CSV table of C-alpha atoms in Angstrom, one decimal:
chain,number,residue,atom,x,y,z
A,1,UNK,CA,0.0,0.0,0.0
A,2,UNK,CA,1.0,3.7,-0.3
A,3,UNK,CA,1.8,5.7,2.8
A,4,UNK,CA,-0.2,8.8,3.4
A,5,UNK,CA,1.7,12.2,3.7
A,6,UNK,CA,2.6,12.7,7.2
A,7,UNK,CA,2.2,9.0,8.2
A,8,UNK,CA,4.8,7.7,10.7
A,9,UNK,CA,6.9,4.6,10.4
A,10,UNK,CA,9.4,2.8,12.6
A,11,UNK,CA,12.7,1.9,10.9
A,12,UNK,CA,13.4,-1.8,11.3
A,13,UNK,CA,16.4,-2.1,8.9
A,14,UNK,CA,18.6,0.1,6.8
A,15,UNK,CA,19.1,2.3,5.1
A,16,UNK,CA,20.6,0.3,2.4
A,17,UNK,CA,21.6,1.5,-1.1
A,18,UNK,CA,20.2,-0.3,-4.1
A,19,UNK,CA,21.8,1.4,-7.1
A,20,UNK,CA,20.8,5.0,-6.9
A,21,UNK,CA,18.0,4.4,-4.4
A,22,UNK,CA,18.3,4.5,-0.6
A,23,UNK,CA,15.8,2.1,1.0
A,24,UNK,CA,14.6,1.1,4.5
A,25,UNK,CA,12.6,-1.8,5.8
A,26,UNK,CA,10.0,-0.1,8.0
A,27,UNK,CA,6.7,-0.8,10.0
A,28,UNK,CA,3.7,1.6,9.5
A,29,UNK,CA,2.6,2.8,12.9
A,30,UNK,CA,-0.9,3.2,11.8
A,31,UNK,CA,-1.7,-0.4,11.0
A,32,UNK,CA,1.6,-2.4,11.6
A,33,UNK,CA,2.2,-3.4,8.0
A,34,UNK,CA,5.8,-4.0,7.2
A,35,UNK,CA,7.8,-3.5,4.0
A,36,UNK,CA,10.6,-1.7,2.1
A,37,UNK,CA,10.3,2.0,1.4
A,38,UNK,CA,12.4,4.3,-0.7
A,39,UNK,CA,13.8,7.1,1.3
A,40,UNK,CA,15.0,9.0,-1.8
A,41,UNK,CA,14.7,8.4,-5.6
A,42,UNK,CA,17.4,8.1,-8.3
A,43,UNK,CA,17.1,11.8,-9.1
A,44,UNK,CA,17.5,12.7,-5.5
A,45,UNK,CA,13.8,13.2,-4.8
A,46,UNK,CA,13.1,12.8,-1.1
A,47,UNK,CA,10.2,10.5,-0.2
A,48,UNK,CA,10.7,10.2,3.6
A,49,UNK,CA,12.1,12.5,6.2
A,50,UNK,CA,13.2,12.0,9.8
A,51,UNK,CA,10.3,12.4,12.1
A,52,UNK,CA,11.9,11.6,15.4
A,53,UNK,CA,9.3,13.4,17.4
A,54,UNK,CA,6.4,11.0,16.9
A,55,UNK,CA,5.7,8.5,19.6
A,56,UNK,CA,3.2,5.6,19.7
A,57,UNK,CA,1.2,4.8,22.9
A,58,UNK,CA,2.1,1.2,23.8
A,59,UNK,CA,-0.1,1.0,26.9
A,60,UNK,CA,-3.3,2.8,27.9
A,61,UNK,CA,-2.4,6.0,29.8
A,62,UNK,CA,-3.7,9.4,30.5
A,63,UNK,CA,-2.9,12.8,29.0
A,64,UNK,CA,-3.0,15.5,31.7
A,65,UNK,CA,-3.1,19.3,31.7
A,66,UNK,CA,-0.3,19.7,34.3
A,67,UNK,CA,3.3,18.2,34.4
A,68,UNK,CA,2.8,17.3,38.1
A,69,UNK,CA,0.4,14.4,38.5
A,70,UNK,CA,-0.5,15.4,42.0
A,71,UNK,CA,-1.6,18.8,41.0
A,72,UNK,CA,-5.5,19.0,40.9
A,73,UNK,CA,-6.2,18.8,37.1
A,74,UNK,CA,-9.5,19.9,35.4
A,75,UNK,CA,-11.2,16.7,34.3
A,76,UNK,CA,-12.2,18.3,31.0
A,77,UNK,CA,-8.5,18.8,30.3
A,78,UNK,CA,-7.6,15.1,31.0
A,79,UNK,CA,-8.2,12.3,28.7
A,80,UNK,CA,-7.4,8.6,28.3
A,81,UNK,CA,-4.9,7.7,25.6
A,82,UNK,CA,-5.4,4.3,23.9
A,83,UNK,CA,-2.6,1.9,22.9
A,84,UNK,CA,-1.8,2.7,19.3
A,85,UNK,CA,-2.4,6.5,19.4
A,86,UNK,CA,0.3,8.7,17.9
A,87,UNK,CA,1.7,11.6,19.9
A,88,UNK,CA,3.9,14.6,18.6
A,89,UNK,CA,6.5,15.8,21.1
A,90,UNK,CA,6.2,19.3,22.2
A,91,UNK,CA,8.7,19.2,25.1
A,92,UNK,CA,11.0,16.3,25.6
A,93,UNK,CA,10.7,14.2,28.8
A,94,UNK,CA,11.8,15.6,32.2
A,95,UNK,CA,12.0,13.7,35.5
A,96,UNK,CA,9.3,14.6,38.1
A,97,UNK,CA,10.7,15.3,41.5
A,98,UNK,CA,9.5,12.9,44.1
A,99,UNK,CA,7.8,10.3,41.9
A,100,UNK,CA,10.7,9.7,39.7
A,101,UNK,CA,8.4,9.5,36.6
A,102,UNK,CA,9.5,11.0,33.3
A,103,UNK,CA,6.9,13.0,31.6
A,104,UNK,CA,6.8,14.9,28.3
A,105,UNK,CA,4.5,17.5,26.9
A,106,UNK,CA,2.9,16.3,23.6
A,107,UNK,CA,0.1,16.7,21.2
A,108,UNK,CA,-2.4,13.8,20.4
A,109,UNK,CA,-2.5,13.5,16.5
A,110,UNK,CA,-6.0,12.2,16.5
A,111,UNK,CA,-7.7,15.3,18.2
A,112,UNK,CA,-4.9,17.9,18.7
A,113,UNK,CA,-5.3,17.9,22.5
A,114,UNK,CA,-2.0,18.9,24.2
A,115,UNK,CA,-0.9,17.9,27.6
A,116,UNK,CA,1.6,15.7,29.5
A,117,UNK,CA,2.1,11.9,29.5
A,118,UNK,CA,4.3,9.5,31.4
A,119,UNK,CA,7.0,8.0,29.3
A,120,UNK,CA,9.0,6.1,32.0
A,121,UNK,CA,7.7,5.0,35.3
């Protein structure tokens, strides 16, 4: 299948050069399909670009308004994130004093909601 513009993939292997082409083996985060993709064409046309700021939720969790989980958050500003959802990093993870959790500020690609999510802990 063809990837959509802006679709995120996980690099599994490569890049490898095949003649004038540079290719990677990758998995689409949207549906888990795996295959080989051309990073760039023989004329130098760029098909893929590094998107190191996209994360995939691997376990149901919550997106909160505040960095500190103990802060009284507005229920309307908190929502459950389901496994498989894609997040775009806004601020890289920082360790929370006391709890030891690492939390980052991100934007849910599905609805644009911005908040904090636990990445380690």
